[in-house]
PDB file of C-alpha atoms in Angstrom:
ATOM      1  CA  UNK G   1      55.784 -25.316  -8.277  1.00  0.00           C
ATOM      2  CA  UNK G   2      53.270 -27.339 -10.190  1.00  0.00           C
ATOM      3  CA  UNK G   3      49.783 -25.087 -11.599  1.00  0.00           C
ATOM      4  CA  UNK G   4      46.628 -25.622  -9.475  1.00  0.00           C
ATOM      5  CA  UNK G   5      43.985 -26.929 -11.184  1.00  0.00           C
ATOM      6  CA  UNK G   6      40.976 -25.250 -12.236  1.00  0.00           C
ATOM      7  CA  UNK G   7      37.863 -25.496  -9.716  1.00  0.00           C
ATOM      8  CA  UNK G   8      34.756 -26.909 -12.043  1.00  0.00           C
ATOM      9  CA  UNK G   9      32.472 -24.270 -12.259  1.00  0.00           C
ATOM     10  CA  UNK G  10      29.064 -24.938 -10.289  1.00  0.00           C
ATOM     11  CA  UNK G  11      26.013 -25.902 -12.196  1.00  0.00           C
ATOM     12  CA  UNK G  12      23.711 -23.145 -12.630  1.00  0.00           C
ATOM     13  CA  UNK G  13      20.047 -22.834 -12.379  1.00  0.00           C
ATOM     14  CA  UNK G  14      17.901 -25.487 -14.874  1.00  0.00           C
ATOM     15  CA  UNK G  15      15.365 -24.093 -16.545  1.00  0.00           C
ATOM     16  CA  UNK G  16      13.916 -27.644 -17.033  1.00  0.00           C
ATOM     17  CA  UNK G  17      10.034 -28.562 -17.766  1.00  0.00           C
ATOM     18  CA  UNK G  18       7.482 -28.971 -15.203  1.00  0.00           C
ATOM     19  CA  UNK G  19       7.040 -32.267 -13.991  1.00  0.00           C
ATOM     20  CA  UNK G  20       4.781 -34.428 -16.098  1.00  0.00           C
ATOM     21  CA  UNK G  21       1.185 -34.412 -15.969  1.00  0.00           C
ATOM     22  CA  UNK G  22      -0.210 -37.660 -14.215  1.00  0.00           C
ATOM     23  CA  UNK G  23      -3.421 -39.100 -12.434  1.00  0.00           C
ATOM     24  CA  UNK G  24      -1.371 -39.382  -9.605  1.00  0.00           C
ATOM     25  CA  UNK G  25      -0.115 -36.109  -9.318  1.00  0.00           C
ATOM     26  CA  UNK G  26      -3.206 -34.226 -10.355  1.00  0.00           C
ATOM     27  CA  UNK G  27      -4.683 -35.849  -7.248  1.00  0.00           C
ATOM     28  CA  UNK G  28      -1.996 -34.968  -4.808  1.00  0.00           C
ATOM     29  CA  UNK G  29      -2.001 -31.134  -6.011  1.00  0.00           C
ATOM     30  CA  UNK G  30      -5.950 -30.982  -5.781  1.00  0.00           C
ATOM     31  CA  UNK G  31      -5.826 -32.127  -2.127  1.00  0.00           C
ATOM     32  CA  UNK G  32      -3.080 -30.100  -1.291  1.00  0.00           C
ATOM     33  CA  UNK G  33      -5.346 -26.913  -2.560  1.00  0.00           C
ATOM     34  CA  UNK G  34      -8.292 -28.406  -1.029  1.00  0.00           C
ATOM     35  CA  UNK G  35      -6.125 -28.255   2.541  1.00  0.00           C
ATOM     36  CA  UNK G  36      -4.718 -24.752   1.673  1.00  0.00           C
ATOM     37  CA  UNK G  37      -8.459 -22.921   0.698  1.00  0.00           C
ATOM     38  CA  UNK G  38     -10.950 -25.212   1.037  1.00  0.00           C
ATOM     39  CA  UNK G  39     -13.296 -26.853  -0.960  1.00  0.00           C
ATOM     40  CA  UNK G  40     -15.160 -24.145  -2.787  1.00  0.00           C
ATOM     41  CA  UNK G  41     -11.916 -22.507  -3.825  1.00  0.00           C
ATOM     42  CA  UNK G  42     -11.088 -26.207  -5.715  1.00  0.00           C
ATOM     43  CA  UNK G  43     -11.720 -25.430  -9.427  1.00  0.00           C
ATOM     44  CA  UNK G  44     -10.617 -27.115 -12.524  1.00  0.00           C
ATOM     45  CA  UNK G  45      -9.227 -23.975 -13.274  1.00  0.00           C
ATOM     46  CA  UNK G  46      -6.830 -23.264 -10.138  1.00  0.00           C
ATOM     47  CA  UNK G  47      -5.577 -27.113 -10.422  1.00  0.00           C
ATOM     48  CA  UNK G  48      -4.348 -26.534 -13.959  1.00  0.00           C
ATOM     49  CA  UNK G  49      -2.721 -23.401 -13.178  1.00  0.00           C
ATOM     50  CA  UNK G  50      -1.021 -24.842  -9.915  1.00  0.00           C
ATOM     51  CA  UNK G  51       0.097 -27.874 -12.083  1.00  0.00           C
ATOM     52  CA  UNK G  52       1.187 -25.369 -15.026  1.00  0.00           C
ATOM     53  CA  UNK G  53      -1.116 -27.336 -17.301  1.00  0.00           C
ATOM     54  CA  UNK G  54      -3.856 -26.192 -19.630  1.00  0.00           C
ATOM     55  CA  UNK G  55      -7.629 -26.766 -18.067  1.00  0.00           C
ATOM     56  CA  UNK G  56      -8.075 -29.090 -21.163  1.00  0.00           C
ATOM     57  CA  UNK G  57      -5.350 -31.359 -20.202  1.00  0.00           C
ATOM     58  CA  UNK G  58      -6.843 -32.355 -16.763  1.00  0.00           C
ATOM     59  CA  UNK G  59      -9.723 -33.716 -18.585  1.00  0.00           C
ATOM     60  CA  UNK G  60      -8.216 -36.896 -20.016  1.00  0.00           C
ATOM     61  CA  UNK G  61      -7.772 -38.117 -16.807  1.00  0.00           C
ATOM     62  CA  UNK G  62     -11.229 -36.716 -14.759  1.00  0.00           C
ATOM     63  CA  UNK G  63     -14.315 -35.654 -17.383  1.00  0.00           C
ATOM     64  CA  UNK G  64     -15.920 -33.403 -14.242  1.00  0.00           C
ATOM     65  CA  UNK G  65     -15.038 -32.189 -11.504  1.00  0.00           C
ATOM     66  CA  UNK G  66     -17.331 -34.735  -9.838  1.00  0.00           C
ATOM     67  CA  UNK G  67     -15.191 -37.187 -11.369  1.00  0.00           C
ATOM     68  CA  UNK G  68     -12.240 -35.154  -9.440  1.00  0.00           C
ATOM     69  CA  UNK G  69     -13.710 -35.321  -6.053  1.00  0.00           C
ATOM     70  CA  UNK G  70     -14.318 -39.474  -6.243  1.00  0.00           C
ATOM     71  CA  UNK G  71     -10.971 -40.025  -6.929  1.00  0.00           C
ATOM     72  CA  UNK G  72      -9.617 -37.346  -3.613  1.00  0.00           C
ATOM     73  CA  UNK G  73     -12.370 -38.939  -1.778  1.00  0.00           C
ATOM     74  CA  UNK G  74     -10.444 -42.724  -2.323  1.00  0.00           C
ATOM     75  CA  UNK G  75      -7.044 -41.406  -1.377  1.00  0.00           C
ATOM     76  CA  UNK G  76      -8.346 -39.819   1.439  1.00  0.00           C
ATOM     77  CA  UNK G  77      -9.491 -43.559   2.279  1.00  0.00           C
ATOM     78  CA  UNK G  78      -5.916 -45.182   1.962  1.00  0.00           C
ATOM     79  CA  UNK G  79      -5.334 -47.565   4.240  1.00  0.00           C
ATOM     80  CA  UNK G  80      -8.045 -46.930   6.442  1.00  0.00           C
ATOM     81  CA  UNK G  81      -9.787 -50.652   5.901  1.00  0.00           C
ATOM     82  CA  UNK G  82      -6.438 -51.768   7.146  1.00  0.00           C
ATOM     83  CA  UNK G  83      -7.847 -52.954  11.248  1.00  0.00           C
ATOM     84  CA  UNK G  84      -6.111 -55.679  12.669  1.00  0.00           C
ATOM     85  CA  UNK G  85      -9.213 -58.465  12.549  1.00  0.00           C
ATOM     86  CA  UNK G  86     -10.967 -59.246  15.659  1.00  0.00           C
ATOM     87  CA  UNK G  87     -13.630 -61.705  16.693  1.00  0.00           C
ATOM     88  CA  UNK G  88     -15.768 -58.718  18.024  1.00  0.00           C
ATOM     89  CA  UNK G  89     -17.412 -57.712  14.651  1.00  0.00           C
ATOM     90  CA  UNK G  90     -17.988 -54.409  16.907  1.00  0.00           C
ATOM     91  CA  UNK G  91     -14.550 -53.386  17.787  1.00  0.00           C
ATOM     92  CA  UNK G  92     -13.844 -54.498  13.995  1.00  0.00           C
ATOM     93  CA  UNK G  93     -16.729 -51.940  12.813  1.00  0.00           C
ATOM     94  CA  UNK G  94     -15.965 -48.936  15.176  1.00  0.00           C
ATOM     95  CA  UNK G  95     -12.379 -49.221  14.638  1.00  0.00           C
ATOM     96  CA  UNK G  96     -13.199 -48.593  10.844  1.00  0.00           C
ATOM     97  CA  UNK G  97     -15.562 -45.439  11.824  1.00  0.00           C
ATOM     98  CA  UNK G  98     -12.860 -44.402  13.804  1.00  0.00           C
ATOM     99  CA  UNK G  99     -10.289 -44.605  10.868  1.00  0.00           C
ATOM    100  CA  UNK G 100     -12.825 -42.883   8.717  1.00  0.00           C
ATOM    101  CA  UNK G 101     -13.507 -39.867  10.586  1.00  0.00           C
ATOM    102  CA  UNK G 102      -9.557 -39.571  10.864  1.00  0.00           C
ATOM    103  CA  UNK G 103      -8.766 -39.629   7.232  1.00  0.00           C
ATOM    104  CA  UNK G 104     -11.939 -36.930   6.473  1.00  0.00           C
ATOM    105  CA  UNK G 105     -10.461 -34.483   9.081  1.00  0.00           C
ATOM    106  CA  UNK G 106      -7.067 -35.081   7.973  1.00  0.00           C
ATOM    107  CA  UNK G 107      -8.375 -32.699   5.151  1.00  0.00           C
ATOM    108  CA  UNK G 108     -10.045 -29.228   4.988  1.00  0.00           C
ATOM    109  CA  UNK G 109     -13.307 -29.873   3.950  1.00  0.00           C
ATOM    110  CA  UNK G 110     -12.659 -33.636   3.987  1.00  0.00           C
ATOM    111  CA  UNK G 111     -16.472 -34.899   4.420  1.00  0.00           C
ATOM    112  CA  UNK G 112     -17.762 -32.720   2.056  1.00  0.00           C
ATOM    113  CA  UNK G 113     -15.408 -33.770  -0.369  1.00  0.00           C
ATOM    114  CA  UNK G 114     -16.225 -37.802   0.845  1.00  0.00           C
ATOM    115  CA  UNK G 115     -20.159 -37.343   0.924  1.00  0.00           C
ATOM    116  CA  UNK G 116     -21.738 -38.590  -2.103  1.00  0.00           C
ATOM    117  CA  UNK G 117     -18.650 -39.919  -4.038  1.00  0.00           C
ATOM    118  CA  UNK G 118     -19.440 -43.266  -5.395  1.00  0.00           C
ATOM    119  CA  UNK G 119     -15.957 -44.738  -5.521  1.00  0.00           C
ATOM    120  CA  UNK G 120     -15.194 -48.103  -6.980  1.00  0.00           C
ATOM    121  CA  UNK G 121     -11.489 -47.844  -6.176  1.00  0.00           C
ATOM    122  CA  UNK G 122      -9.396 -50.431  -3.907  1.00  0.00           C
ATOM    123  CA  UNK G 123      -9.311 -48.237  -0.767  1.00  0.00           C
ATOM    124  CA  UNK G 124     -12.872 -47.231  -0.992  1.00  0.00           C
ATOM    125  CA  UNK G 125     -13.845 -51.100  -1.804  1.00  0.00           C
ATOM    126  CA  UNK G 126     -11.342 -52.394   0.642  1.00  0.00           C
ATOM    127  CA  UNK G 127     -13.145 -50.189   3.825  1.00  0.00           C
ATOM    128  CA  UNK G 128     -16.631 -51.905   3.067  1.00  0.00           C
ATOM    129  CA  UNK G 129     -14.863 -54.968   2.377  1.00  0.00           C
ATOM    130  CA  UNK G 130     -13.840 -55.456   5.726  1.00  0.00           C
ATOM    131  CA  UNK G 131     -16.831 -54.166   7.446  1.00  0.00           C
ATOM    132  CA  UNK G 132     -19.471 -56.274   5.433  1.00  0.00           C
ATOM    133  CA  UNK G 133     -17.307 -58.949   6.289  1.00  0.00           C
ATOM    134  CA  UNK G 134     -17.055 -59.107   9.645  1.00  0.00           C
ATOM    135  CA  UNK G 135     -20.530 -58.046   9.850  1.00  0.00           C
ATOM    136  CA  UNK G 136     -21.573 -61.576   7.768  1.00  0.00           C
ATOM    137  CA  UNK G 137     -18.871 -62.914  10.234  1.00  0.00           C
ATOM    138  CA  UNK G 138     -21.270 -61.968  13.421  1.00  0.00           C
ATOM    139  CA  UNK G 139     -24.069 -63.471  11.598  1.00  0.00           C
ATOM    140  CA  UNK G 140     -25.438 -60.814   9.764  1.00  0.00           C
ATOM    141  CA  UNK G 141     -27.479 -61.480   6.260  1.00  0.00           C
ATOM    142  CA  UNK G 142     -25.047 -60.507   3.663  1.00  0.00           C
ATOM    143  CA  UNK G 143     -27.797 -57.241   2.495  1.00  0.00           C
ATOM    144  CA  UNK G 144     -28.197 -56.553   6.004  1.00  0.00           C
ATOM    145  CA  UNK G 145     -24.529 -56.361   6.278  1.00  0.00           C
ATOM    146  CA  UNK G 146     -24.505 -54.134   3.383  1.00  0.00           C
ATOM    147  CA  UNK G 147     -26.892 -51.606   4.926  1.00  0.00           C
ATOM    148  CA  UNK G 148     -25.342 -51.730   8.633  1.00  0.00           C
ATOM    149  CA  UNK G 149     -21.918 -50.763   7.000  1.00  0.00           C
ATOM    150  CA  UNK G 150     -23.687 -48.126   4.950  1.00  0.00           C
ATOM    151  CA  UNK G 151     -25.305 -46.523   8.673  1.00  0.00           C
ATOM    152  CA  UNK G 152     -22.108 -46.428  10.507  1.00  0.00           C
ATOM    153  CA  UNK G 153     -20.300 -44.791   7.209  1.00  0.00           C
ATOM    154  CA  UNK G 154     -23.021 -41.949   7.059  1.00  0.00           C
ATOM    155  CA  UNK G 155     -23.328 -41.531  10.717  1.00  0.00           C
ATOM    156  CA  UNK G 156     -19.548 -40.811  10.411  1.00  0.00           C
ATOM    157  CA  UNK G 157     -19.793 -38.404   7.548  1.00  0.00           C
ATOM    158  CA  UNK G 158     -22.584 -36.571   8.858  1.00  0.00           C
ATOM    159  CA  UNK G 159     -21.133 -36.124  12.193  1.00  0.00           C
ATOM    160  CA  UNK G 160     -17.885 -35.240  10.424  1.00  0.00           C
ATOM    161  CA  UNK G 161     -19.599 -32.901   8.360  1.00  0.00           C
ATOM    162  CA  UNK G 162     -20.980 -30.849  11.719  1.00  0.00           C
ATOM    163  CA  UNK G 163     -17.138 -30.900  12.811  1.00  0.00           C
ATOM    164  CA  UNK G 164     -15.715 -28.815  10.083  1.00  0.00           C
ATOM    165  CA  UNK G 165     -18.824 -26.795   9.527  1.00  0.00           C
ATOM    166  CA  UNK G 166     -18.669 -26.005  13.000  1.00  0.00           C
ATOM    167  CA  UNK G 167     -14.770 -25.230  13.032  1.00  0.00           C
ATOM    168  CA  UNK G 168     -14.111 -22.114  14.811  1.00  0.00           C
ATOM    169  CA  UNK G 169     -17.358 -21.427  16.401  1.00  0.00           C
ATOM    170  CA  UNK G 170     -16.750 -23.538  19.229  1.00  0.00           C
ATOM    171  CA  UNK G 171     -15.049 -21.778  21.286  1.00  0.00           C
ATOM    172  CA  UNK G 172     -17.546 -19.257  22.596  1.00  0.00           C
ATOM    173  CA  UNK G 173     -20.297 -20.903  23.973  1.00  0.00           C
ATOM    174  CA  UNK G 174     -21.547 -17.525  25.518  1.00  0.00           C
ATOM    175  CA  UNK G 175     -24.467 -16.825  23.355  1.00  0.00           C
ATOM    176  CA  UNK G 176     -25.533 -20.421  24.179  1.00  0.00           C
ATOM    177  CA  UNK G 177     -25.463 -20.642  27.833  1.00  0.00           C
ATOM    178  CA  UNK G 178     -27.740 -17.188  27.672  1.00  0.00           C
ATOM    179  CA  UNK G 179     -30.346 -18.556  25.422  1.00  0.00           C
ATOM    180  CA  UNK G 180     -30.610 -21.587  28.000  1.00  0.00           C
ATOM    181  CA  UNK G 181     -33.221 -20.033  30.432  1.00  0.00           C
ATOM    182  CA  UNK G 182     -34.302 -22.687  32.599  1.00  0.00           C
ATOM    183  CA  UNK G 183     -37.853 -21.529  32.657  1.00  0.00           C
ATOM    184  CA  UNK G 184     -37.817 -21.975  28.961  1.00  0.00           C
ATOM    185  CA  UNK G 185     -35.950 -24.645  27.897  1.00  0.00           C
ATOM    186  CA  UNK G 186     -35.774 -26.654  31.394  1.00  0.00           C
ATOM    187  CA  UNK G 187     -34.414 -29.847  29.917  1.00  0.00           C
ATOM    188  CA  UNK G 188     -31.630 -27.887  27.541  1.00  0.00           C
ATOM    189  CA  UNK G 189     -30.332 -25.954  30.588  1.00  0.00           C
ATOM    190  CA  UNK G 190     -29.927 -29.821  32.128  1.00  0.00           C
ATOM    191  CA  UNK G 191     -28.216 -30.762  29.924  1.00  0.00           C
ATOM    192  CA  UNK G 192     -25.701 -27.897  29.390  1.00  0.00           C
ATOM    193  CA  UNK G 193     -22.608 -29.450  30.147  1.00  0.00           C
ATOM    194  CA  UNK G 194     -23.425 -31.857  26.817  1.00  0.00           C
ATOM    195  CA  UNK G 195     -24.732 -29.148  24.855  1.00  0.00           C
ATOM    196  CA  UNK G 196     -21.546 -26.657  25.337  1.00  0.00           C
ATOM    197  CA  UNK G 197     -19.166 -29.944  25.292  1.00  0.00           C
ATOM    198  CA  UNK G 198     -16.682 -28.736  22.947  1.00  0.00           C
ATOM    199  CA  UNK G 199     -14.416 -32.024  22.559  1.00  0.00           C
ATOM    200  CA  UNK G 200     -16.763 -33.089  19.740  1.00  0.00           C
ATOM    201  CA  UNK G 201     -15.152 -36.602  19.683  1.00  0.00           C
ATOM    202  CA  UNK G 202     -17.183 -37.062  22.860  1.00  0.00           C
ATOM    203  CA  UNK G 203     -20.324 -36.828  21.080  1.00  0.00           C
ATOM    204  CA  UNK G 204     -19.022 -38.954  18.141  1.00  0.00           C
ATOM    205  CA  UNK G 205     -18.153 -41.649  20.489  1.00  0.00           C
ATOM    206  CA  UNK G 206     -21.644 -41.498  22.355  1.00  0.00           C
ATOM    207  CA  UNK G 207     -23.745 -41.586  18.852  1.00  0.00           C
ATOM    208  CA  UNK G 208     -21.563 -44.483  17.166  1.00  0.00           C
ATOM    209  CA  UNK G 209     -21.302 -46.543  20.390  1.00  0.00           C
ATOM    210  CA  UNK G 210     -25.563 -45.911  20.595  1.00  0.00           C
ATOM    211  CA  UNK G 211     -25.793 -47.204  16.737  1.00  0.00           C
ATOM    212  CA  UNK G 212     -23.675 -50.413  17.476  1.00  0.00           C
ATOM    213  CA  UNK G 213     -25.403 -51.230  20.344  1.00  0.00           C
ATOM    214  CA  UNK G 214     -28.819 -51.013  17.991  1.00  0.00           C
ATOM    215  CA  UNK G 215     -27.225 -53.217  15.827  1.00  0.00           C
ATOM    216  CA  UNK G 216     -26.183 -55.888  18.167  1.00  0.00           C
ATOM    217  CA  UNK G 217     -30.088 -56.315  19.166  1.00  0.00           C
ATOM    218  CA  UNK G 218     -30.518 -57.200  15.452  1.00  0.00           C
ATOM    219  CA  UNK G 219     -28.401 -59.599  14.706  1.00  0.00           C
ATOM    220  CA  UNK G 220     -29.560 -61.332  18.010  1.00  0.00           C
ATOM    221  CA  UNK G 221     -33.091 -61.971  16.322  1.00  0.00           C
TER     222      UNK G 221
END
């Protein structure tokens, strides 16, 4: 009777180093903190203890936090100037509003991460890329392109902004309806069923479809 052989023992735990420190992966980790407290909770600080890192070390890739933000704020953008192209400039240009609003929300805090970053990155440069171009497409004038793109972009970030500020106060319109006395405020108690409309993507689709339609009387002069 021949002698079993001798089951290899099973590897035990590594104790091998963290992963290594990156652009990439500094960005990732920031947004995943950003989703888990928000963004006044983001410091330099918390990201180099969630990446095991010293505080210096995240400074050779992002001098400020500022610096920090831009770069979440152009991930957040991936892939969002990607529309199928249309010969309606205005189904080209609301489609990208749409995709914008998406990719802020995706994210706790997204638009106030977004407003006033000054990306020059592809994704960020791609988005207006597409929209100034179909806009010069329609026959805009290539500055007047510039600045229509810019009004749809804030209109979305500002209304975006409202969203997630408003997150979790919108589901008790009580207080509201009360303050509406009709001897008061007449034209606010009209208008109730707008003014306790929760489904804010109602009132997004209302104020973006009013702003193209502005812009169509433009470029018709």
């Amino acid at each position: 009777m021949g002698s079993e052989a001798t089951p290899e023992p099973k590897p035990g735990p590594t104790r091998g180093r963290p992963p290594r420190l990156s652009r990439a992966r500094t960005i990732d980790e920031a947004l995943r903190l950003l989703d888990e407290g928000g963004l006044d909770a983001l410091t330099m600080r918390r990201l180099a203890d969630a990446l095991n890192a010293r505080a210096g070390a995240l400074y050779r890739y992002f001098a400020t936090k500022q610096g920090l933000l831009t770069a979440m704020a152009e991930q957040m953008l991936a892939g969002c100037g990607d529309v199928a192209d249309s010969p309606d400039w205005a189904q080209t240009v609301t489609a990208l509003a749409h995709r914008l609003r998406a990719a802020l929300l995706a994210h706790r805090d997204g638009a106030r991460v977004y407003a006033g970053t000054r990306s020059i990155g592809p994704n960020t440069l791609g988005f207006a890329e597409t929209a100034v171009a179909a806009l010069i497409k329609a026959g805009f004038a290539p500055d007047d392109a510039a600045r229509a793109m810019f009004s749809i972009v804030h209109f979305t970030i500002g209304h975006t902004l409202e969203e997630q500020a408003a997150a979790g106060d919108l589901a008790d319109f009580t207080p509201l309806r009360r303050a509406l006395d009709p001897g008061t405020y007449p034209a606010l108690a009209a208008a109730d069923a707008a003014l306790t409309d929760p489904s804010l993507a109602t009132h997004f689709e209302f104020g973006l479809t009013a702003l193209i339609d502005g812009l169509r009387v433009g470029v018709r002069k």
